[in-house]
């Protein structure tokens, strides 16, 4: 048994006017509750420190950069790092990262129980668009404000296991899980900010989005025999609804814990990392079953190429 008690710290809405300091106070309240539950690790959402600012069209770079962190930890987040270290609790959370050489990433870090940053991930799959789109009910400008991650999908040894991270839209792409699965990942933690409705006037509503949220994470967990922990920033941010549905999924693809609200909510579950072993040594024993000679198109071709029409047809 390699038991890790995981606390999912779903965050309710963060309004545009809310300060990082106010958000960190909410995060620490959840951490206090997690400590009461004996948590070894607490998982916070994507872009945890601010509202989901890619919904706003901005042109002034100083305004854009005001949503980013150029240091981590920094004045606003040091109380979080300090409390976690005092509790001997590992933490992971997402934020907008501005690097010293001026690059902008949608980033998540993993901080181990000693308080050192043991893992960093920069979001690879950026959804949305880069220019103002008047055909949308609201904007989703991640391609405008972030560049694709440059770290790949790393995994790292911590808490006695093999952990990895991804962020939000990454969870919709099977390649995300498989790359980490090929590195032996036992727990993937991810945060998300998912609008409850489709901005492109499709009929897709919050129930569809919650269905897809479960579907992709359950598939990723099962097909790579890994735990998956998905954590929402939820609720209505300045009139813009985001889904909740934070959850913990076991290596067999079963949901073992799920949030019920769209507010700050803690769900806790003790996960045995050794429950990954069965799937990794039978159905998904990759070395025995995969046929990579038939998969090359997955990395050599980006988009769809359909077969030619038959001559004369
Ligand atoms: N948000 C959304 C997500 O992937 C989205 C964007 C929603 C894409 C629904 C496709 C369908 O959950 C972020 N931040 O990636």
mmCIF file of N, CA, C and O in Angstrom, residues 33-107:
data_model
loop_
_atom_site.group_PDB
_atom_site.id
_atom_site.type_symbol
_atom_site.label_atom_id
_atom_site.label_comp_id
_atom_site.label_asym_id
_atom_site.label_seq_id
_atom_site.Cartn_x
_atom_site.Cartn_y
_atom_site.Cartn_z
ATOM 1 N N UNK A 33 -8.697 23.109 6.657
ATOM 2 C CA UNK A 33 -9.678 22.002 6.698
ATOM 3 C C UNK A 33 -9.028 20.700 6.226
ATOM 4 O O UNK A 33 -9.250 19.627 6.799
ATOM 5 N N UNK A 34 -8.182 20.822 5.210
ATOM 6 C CA UNK A 34 -7.507 19.622 4.673
ATOM 7 C C UNK A 34 -6.593 19.016 5.737
ATOM 8 O O UNK A 34 -6.486 17.795 5.872
ATOM 9 N N UNK A 35 -5.944 19.874 6.513
ATOM 10 C CA UNK A 35 -5.055 19.386 7.589
ATOM 11 C C UNK A 35 -5.869 18.594 8.597
ATOM 12 O O UNK A 35 -5.439 17.535 9.062
ATOM 13 N N UNK A 36 -7.063 19.109 8.913
ATOM 14 C CA UNK A 36 -7.952 18.396 9.846
ATOM 15 C C UNK A 36 -8.279 16.990 9.326
ATOM 16 O O UNK A 36 -8.515 16.068 10.095
ATOM 17 N N UNK A 37 -8.287 16.883 8.005
ATOM 18 C CA UNK A 37 -8.634 15.575 7.406
ATOM 19 C C UNK A 37 -7.397 14.719 7.153
ATOM 20 O O UNK A 37 -7.472 13.677 6.516
ATOM 21 N N UNK A 38 -6.237 15.206 7.594
ATOM 22 C CA UNK A 38 -5.003 14.418 7.462
ATOM 23 C C UNK A 38 -4.442 14.364 6.052
ATOM 24 O O UNK A 38 -3.776 13.394 5.672
ATOM 25 N N UNK A 39 -4.693 15.410 5.280
ATOM 26 C CA UNK A 39 -4.255 15.392 3.873
ATOM 27 C C UNK A 39 -2.734 15.478 3.749
ATOM 28 O O UNK A 39 -2.075 16.234 4.467
ATOM 29 N N UNK A 40 -2.189 14.674 2.819
ATOM 30 C CA UNK A 40 -0.760 14.773 2.474
ATOM 31 C C UNK A 40 -0.538 15.785 1.346
ATOM 32 O O UNK A 40 0.557 16.321 1.189
ATOM 33 N N UNK A 41 -1.578 15.971 0.537
ATOM 34 C CA UNK A 41 -1.494 16.802 -0.662
ATOM 35 C C UNK A 41 -2.799 17.558 -0.837
ATOM 36 O O UNK A 41 -3.883 16.975 -0.632
ATOM 37 N N UNK A 42 -2.700 18.816 -1.229
ATOM 38 C CA UNK A 42 -3.903 19.589 -1.569
ATOM 39 C C UNK A 42 -3.733 20.114 -2.989
ATOM 40 O O UNK A 42 -2.662 20.606 -3.362
ATOM 41 N N UNK A 43 -4.797 19.962 -3.784
ATOM 42 C CA UNK A 43 -4.765 20.304 -5.207
ATOM 43 C C UNK A 43 -5.729 21.464 -5.471
ATOM 44 O O UNK A 43 -6.926 21.353 -5.166
ATOM 45 N N UNK A 44 -5.186 22.565 -5.992
ATOM 46 C CA UNK A 44 -5.999 23.745 -6.331
ATOM 47 C C UNK A 44 -6.143 23.839 -7.849
ATOM 48 O O UNK A 44 -5.403 23.194 -8.587
ATOM 49 N N UNK A 45 -7.043 24.690 -8.337
ATOM 50 C CA UNK A 45 -7.336 24.736 -9.792
ATOM 51 C C UNK A 45 -6.303 25.470 -10.635
ATOM 52 O O UNK A 45 -5.315 26.014 -10.169
ATOM 53 N N UNK A 46 -6.617 25.515 -11.927
ATOM 54 C CA UNK A 46 -5.903 26.320 -12.922
ATOM 55 C C UNK A 46 -6.072 27.799 -12.582
ATOM 56 O O UNK A 46 -7.149 28.216 -12.113
ATOM 57 N N UNK A 47 -5.042 28.614 -12.821
ATOM 58 C CA UNK A 47 -5.132 30.081 -12.633
ATOM 59 C C UNK A 47 -5.846 30.405 -11.328
ATOM 60 O O UNK A 47 -6.803 31.198 -11.287
ATOM 61 N N UNK A 48 -5.360 29.781 -10.257
ATOM 62 C CA UNK A 48 -6.057 29.840 -8.962
ATOM 63 C C UNK A 48 -6.061 31.255 -8.377
ATOM 64 O O UNK A 48 -6.917 31.573 -7.562
ATOM 65 N N UNK A 49 -5.091 32.102 -8.730
ATOM 66 C CA UNK A 49 -4.919 33.344 -7.959
ATOM 67 C C UNK A 49 -5.801 34.508 -8.425
ATOM 68 O O UNK A 49 -5.923 35.517 -7.737
ATOM 69 N N UNK A 50 -6.393 34.335 -9.597
ATOM 70 C CA UNK A 50 -7.178 35.456 -10.155
ATOM 71 C C UNK A 50 -8.433 34.929 -10.852
ATOM 72 O O UNK A 50 -8.586 33.735 -11.090
ATOM 73 N N UNK A 51 -9.246 35.880 -11.263
ATOM 74 C CA UNK A 51 -10.386 35.520 -12.107
ATOM 75 C C UNK A 51 -9.857 34.951 -13.425
ATOM 76 O O UNK A 51 -8.677 35.119 -13.746
ATOM 77 N N UNK A 52 -10.728 34.300 -14.182
ATOM 78 C CA UNK A 52 -10.286 33.746 -15.471
ATOM 79 C C UNK A 52 -10.214 34.889 -16.480
ATOM 80 O O UNK A 52 -11.109 35.143 -17.276
ATOM 81 N N UNK A 53 -9.066 35.586 -16.470
ATOM 82 C CA UNK A 53 -8.926 36.836 -17.246
ATOM 83 C C UNK A 53 -8.916 36.636 -18.762
ATOM 84 O O UNK A 53 -9.207 37.589 -19.502
ATOM 85 N N UNK A 54 -8.636 35.403 -19.309
ATOM 86 C CA UNK A 54 -8.699 35.273 -20.776
ATOM 87 C C UNK A 54 -10.090 35.507 -21.368
ATOM 88 O O UNK A 54 -10.259 35.525 -22.589
ATOM 89 N N UNK A 55 -11.092 35.708 -20.524
ATOM 90 C CA UNK A 55 -12.422 36.039 -21.039
ATOM 91 C C UNK A 55 -12.483 37.518 -21.446
ATOM 92 O O UNK A 55 -13.473 37.928 -22.094
ATOM 93 N N UNK A 56 -11.424 38.293 -21.109
ATOM 94 C CA UNK A 56 -11.434 39.738 -21.427
ATOM 95 C C UNK A 56 -10.468 40.042 -22.556
ATOM 96 O O UNK A 56 -9.331 39.550 -22.554
ATOM 97 N N UNK A 57 -10.897 40.874 -23.521
ATOM 98 C CA UNK A 57 -10.012 41.307 -24.598
ATOM 99 C C UNK A 57 -9.182 42.484 -24.113
ATOM 100 O O UNK A 57 -9.740 43.498 -23.668
ATOM 101 N N UNK A 58 -7.863 42.317 -24.106
ATOM 102 C CA UNK A 58 -6.955 43.386 -23.677
ATOM 103 C C UNK A 58 -5.896 43.582 -24.748
ATOM 104 O O UNK A 58 -5.462 42.614 -25.376
ATOM 105 N N UNK A 59 -5.486 44.868 -24.920
ATOM 106 C CA UNK A 59 -4.415 45.167 -25.882
ATOM 107 C C UNK A 59 -3.185 45.753 -25.191
ATOM 108 O O UNK A 59 -2.079 45.633 -25.679
ATOM 109 N N UNK A 60 -3.407 46.365 -24.033
ATOM 110 C CA UNK A 60 -2.290 47.008 -23.325
ATOM 111 C C UNK A 60 -1.471 45.949 -22.583
ATOM 112 O O UNK A 60 -1.988 45.265 -21.684
ATOM 113 N N UNK A 61 -0.204 45.769 -22.962
ATOM 114 C CA UNK A 61 0.604 44.677 -22.397
ATOM 115 C C UNK A 61 0.776 44.815 -20.889
ATOM 116 O O UNK A 61 0.806 43.815 -20.168
ATOM 117 N N UNK A 62 0.819 46.049 -20.392
ATOM 118 C CA UNK A 62 0.961 46.230 -18.934
ATOM 119 C C UNK A 62 -0.286 45.706 -18.223
ATOM 120 O O UNK A 62 -0.201 45.052 -17.182
ATOM 121 N N UNK A 63 -1.449 45.948 -18.833
ATOM 122 C CA UNK A 63 -2.682 45.425 -18.235
ATOM 123 C C UNK A 63 -2.682 43.901 -18.284
ATOM 124 O O UNK A 63 -3.003 43.239 -17.299
ATOM 125 N N UNK A 64 -2.294 43.345 -19.416
ATOM 126 C CA UNK A 64 -2.227 41.883 -19.544
ATOM 127 C C UNK A 64 -1.277 41.319 -18.486
ATOM 128 O O UNK A 64 -1.628 40.406 -17.744
ATOM 129 N N UNK A 65 -0.069 41.914 -18.408
ATOM 130 C CA UNK A 65 0.952 41.389 -17.477
ATOM 131 C C UNK A 65 0.530 41.506 -16.017
ATOM 132 O O UNK A 65 1.059 40.792 -15.163
ATOM 133 N N UNK A 66 -0.435 42.396 -15.726
ATOM 134 C CA UNK A 66 -0.870 42.556 -14.328
ATOM 135 C C UNK A 66 -1.565 41.280 -13.823
ATOM 136 O O UNK A 66 -1.707 41.094 -12.607
ATOM 137 N N UNK A 67 -1.932 40.395 -14.735
ATOM 138 C CA UNK A 67 -2.576 39.133 -14.339
ATOM 139 C C UNK A 67 -1.564 38.022 -14.118
ATOM 140 O O UNK A 67 -1.923 36.916 -13.740
ATOM 141 N N UNK A 68 -0.277 38.333 -14.380
ATOM 142 C CA UNK A 68 0.766 37.306 -14.318
ATOM 143 C C UNK A 68 1.635 37.462 -13.067
ATOM 144 O O UNK A 68 1.705 38.550 -12.487
ATOM 145 N N UNK A 69 2.294 36.359 -12.692
ATOM 146 C CA UNK A 69 3.252 36.369 -11.561
ATOM 147 C C UNK A 69 4.666 36.276 -12.149
ATOM 148 O O UNK A 69 4.944 35.345 -12.913
ATOM 149 N N UNK A 70 5.529 37.237 -11.793
ATOM 150 C CA UNK A 70 6.899 37.179 -12.335
ATOM 151 C C UNK A 70 7.850 36.470 -11.362
ATOM 152 O O UNK A 70 9.003 36.214 -11.691
ATOM 153 N N UNK A 71 7.345 36.162 -10.175
ATOM 154 C CA UNK A 71 8.130 35.363 -9.215
ATOM 155 C C UNK A 71 7.177 34.362 -8.548
ATOM 156 O O UNK A 71 5.992 34.650 -8.385
ATOM 157 N N UNK A 72 7.724 33.220 -8.154
ATOM 158 C CA UNK A 72 6.921 32.268 -7.371
ATOM 159 C C UNK A 72 7.856 31.456 -6.466
ATOM 160 O O UNK A 72 8.754 30.784 -6.999
ATOM 161 N N UNK A 73 7.675 31.513 -5.156
ATOM 162 C CA UNK A 73 6.641 32.267 -4.439
ATOM 163 C C UNK A 73 6.887 33.776 -4.497
ATOM 164 O O UNK A 73 7.979 34.223 -4.854
ATOM 165 N N UNK A 74 5.856 34.530 -4.173
ATOM 166 C CA UNK A 74 5.948 35.991 -4.138
ATOM 167 C C UNK A 74 5.169 36.487 -2.924
ATOM 168 O O UNK A 74 4.630 35.684 -2.151
ATOM 169 N N UNK A 75 5.104 37.792 -2.771
ATOM 170 C CA UNK A 75 4.513 38.362 -1.539
ATOM 171 C C UNK A 75 3.108 37.826 -1.290
ATOM 172 O O UNK A 75 2.750 37.486 -0.157
ATOM 173 N N UNK A 76 2.347 37.680 -2.359
ATOM 174 C CA UNK A 76 0.944 37.251 -2.179
ATOM 175 C C UNK A 76 0.863 35.774 -1.798
ATOM 176 O O UNK A 76 -0.031 35.369 -1.053
ATOM 177 N N UNK A 77 1.814 34.970 -2.302
ATOM 178 C CA UNK A 77 1.658 33.513 -2.105
ATOM 179 C C UNK A 77 2.538 32.951 -0.997
ATOM 180 O O UNK A 77 2.363 31.790 -0.597
ATOM 181 N N UNK A 78 3.465 33.748 -0.466
ATOM 182 C CA UNK A 78 4.337 33.220 0.610
ATOM 183 C C UNK A 78 3.528 32.671 1.787
ATOM 184 O O UNK A 78 3.836 31.580 2.310
ATOM 185 N N UNK A 79 2.415 33.319 2.188
ATOM 186 C CA UNK A 79 1.634 32.728 3.300
ATOM 187 C C UNK A 79 1.152 31.305 2.994
ATOM 188 O O UNK A 79 1.089 30.454 3.882
ATOM 189 N N UNK A 80 0.862 31.043 1.735
ATOM 190 C CA UNK A 80 0.407 29.706 1.331
ATOM 191 C C UNK A 80 1.539 28.695 1.468
ATOM 192 O O UNK A 80 1.368 27.616 2.049
ATOM 193 N N UNK A 81 2.724 29.071 0.960
ATOM 194 C CA UNK A 81 3.896 28.191 1.048
ATOM 195 C C UNK A 81 4.262 27.956 2.515
ATOM 196 O O UNK A 81 4.569 26.835 2.927
ATOM 197 N N UNK A 82 4.206 29.025 3.324
ATOM 198 C CA UNK A 82 4.595 28.918 4.730
ATOM 199 C C UNK A 82 3.666 27.985 5.494
ATOM 200 O O UNK A 82 4.091 27.105 6.240
ATOM 201 N N UNK A 83 2.368 28.153 5.259
ATOM 202 C CA UNK A 83 1.378 27.321 5.975
ATOM 203 C C UNK A 83 1.514 25.867 5.561
ATOM 204 O O UNK A 83 1.469 24.960 6.388
ATOM 205 N N UNK A 84 1.720 25.634 4.263
ATOM 206 C CA UNK A 84 1.837 24.245 3.775
ATOM 207 C C UNK A 84 3.049 23.573 4.392
ATOM 208 O O UNK A 84 2.989 22.434 4.840
ATOM 209 N N UNK A 85 4.150 24.324 4.455
ATOM 210 C CA UNK A 85 5.383 23.752 5.041
ATOM 211 C C UNK A 85 5.163 23.468 6.524
ATOM 212 O O UNK A 85 5.545 22.416 7.039
ATOM 213 N N UNK A 86 4.467 24.377 7.208
ATOM 214 C CA UNK A 86 4.170 24.184 8.637
ATOM 215 C C UNK A 86 3.338 22.917 8.834
ATOM 216 O O UNK A 86 3.570 22.136 9.757
ATOM 217 N N UNK A 87 2.391 22.716 7.898
ATOM 218 C CA UNK A 87 1.530 21.528 7.985
ATOM 219 C C UNK A 87 2.222 20.268 7.473
ATOM 220 O O UNK A 87 1.694 19.164 7.632
ATOM 221 N N UNK A 88 3.346 20.454 6.765
ATOM 222 C CA UNK A 88 3.990 19.284 6.133
ATOM 223 C C UNK A 88 3.099 18.704 5.045
ATOM 224 O O UNK A 88 2.954 17.495 4.876
ATOM 225 N N UNK A 89 2.491 19.608 4.279
ATOM 226 C CA UNK A 89 1.528 19.216 3.236
ATOM 227 C C UNK A 89 2.072 19.663 1.871
ATOM 228 O O UNK A 89 2.540 20.796 1.712
ATOM 229 N N UNK A 90 1.991 18.769 0.903
ATOM 230 C CA UNK A 90 2.360 19.139 -0.466
ATOM 231 C C UNK A 90 1.200 19.910 -1.099
ATOM 232 O O UNK A 90 0.035 19.664 -0.737
ATOM 233 N N UNK A 91 1.517 20.843 -1.989
ATOM 234 C CA UNK A 91 0.447 21.601 -2.659
ATOM 235 C C UNK A 91 0.718 21.713 -4.155
ATOM 236 O O UNK A 91 1.893 21.674 -4.588
ATOM 237 N N UNK A 92 -0.322 21.818 -4.921
ATOM 238 C CA UNK A 92 -0.167 22.126 -6.336
ATOM 239 C C UNK A 92 -1.254 23.134 -6.712
ATOM 240 O O UNK A 92 -2.395 23.022 -6.259
ATOM 241 N N UNK A 93 -0.860 24.145 -7.491
ATOM 242 C CA UNK A 93 -1.834 25.132 -7.943
ATOM 243 C C UNK A 93 -1.367 25.764 -9.242
ATOM 244 O O UNK A 93 -0.188 25.691 -9.601
ATOM 245 N N UNK A 94 -2.320 26.364 -9.934
ATOM 246 C CA UNK A 94 -2.010 26.977 -11.227
ATOM 247 C C UNK A 94 -1.981 28.482 -11.132
ATOM 248 O O UNK A 94 -2.649 29.085 -10.287
ATOM 249 N N UNK A 95 -1.163 29.092 -12.001
ATOM 250 C CA UNK A 95 -1.106 30.563 -12.056
ATOM 251 C C UNK A 95 -0.563 30.979 -13.416
ATOM 252 O O UNK A 95 -0.011 30.165 -14.164
ATOM 253 N N UNK A 96 -0.720 32.250 -13.730
ATOM 254 C CA UNK A 96 -0.187 32.791 -14.990
ATOM 255 C C UNK A 96 1.267 33.188 -14.734
ATOM 256 O O UNK A 96 1.542 34.021 -13.867
ATOM 257 N N UNK A 97 2.194 32.567 -15.476
ATOM 258 C CA UNK A 97 3.629 32.754 -15.242
ATOM 259 C C UNK A 97 4.238 33.681 -16.294
ATOM 260 O O UNK A 97 4.104 33.432 -17.502
ATOM 261 N N UNK A 98 4.904 34.760 -15.813
ATOM 262 C CA UNK A 98 5.689 35.636 -16.701
ATOM 263 C C UNK A 98 7.155 35.383 -16.380
ATOM 264 O O UNK A 98 7.604 35.654 -15.272
ATOM 265 N N UNK A 99 7.898 34.829 -17.351
ATOM 266 C CA UNK A 99 9.273 34.439 -17.063
ATOM 267 C C UNK A 99 10.203 35.660 -17.149
ATOM 268 O O UNK A 99 9.836 36.700 -17.713
ATOM 269 N N UNK A 100 11.425 35.499 -16.636
ATOM 270 C CA UNK A 100 12.365 36.635 -16.615
ATOM 271 C C UNK A 100 12.730 37.073 -18.031
ATOM 272 O O UNK A 100 13.120 38.215 -18.256
ATOM 273 N N UNK A 101 12.601 36.148 -19.017
ATOM 274 C CA UNK A 101 12.869 36.562 -20.406
ATOM 275 C C UNK A 101 11.570 36.857 -21.162
ATOM 276 O O UNK A 101 11.502 36.744 -22.384
ATOM 277 N N UNK A 102 10.518 37.194 -20.426
ATOM 278 C CA UNK A 102 9.315 37.758 -21.034
ATOM 279 C C UNK A 102 8.351 36.793 -21.682
ATOM 280 O O UNK A 102 7.527 37.183 -22.505
ATOM 281 N N UNK A 103 8.426 35.524 -21.320
ATOM 282 C CA UNK A 103 7.473 34.546 -21.882
ATOM 283 C C UNK A 103 6.257 34.398 -20.958
ATOM 284 O O UNK A 103 6.389 34.525 -19.731
ATOM 285 N N UNK A 104 5.114 34.122 -21.542
ATOM 286 C CA UNK A 104 3.840 34.041 -20.812
ATOM 287 C C UNK A 104 3.289 32.628 -20.903
ATOM 288 O O UNK A 104 3.008 32.139 -22.014
ATOM 289 N N UNK A 105 3.147 31.961 -19.737
ATOM 290 C CA UNK A 105 2.645 30.591 -19.738
ATOM 291 C C UNK A 105 1.481 30.440 -18.768
ATOM 292 O O UNK A 105 1.397 31.185 -17.774
ATOM 293 N N UNK A 106 0.616 29.475 -19.063
ATOM 294 C CA UNK A 106 -0.428 29.041 -18.132
ATOM 295 C C UNK A 106 0.193 27.857 -17.398
ATOM 296 O O UNK A 106 0.356 26.785 -17.989
ATOM 297 N N UNK A 107 0.590 28.076 -16.158
ATOM 298 C CA UNK A 107 1.509 27.180 -15.450
ATOM 299 C C UNK A 107 0.895 26.567 -14.198
ATOM 300 O O UNK A 107 0.004 27.158 -13.578
#
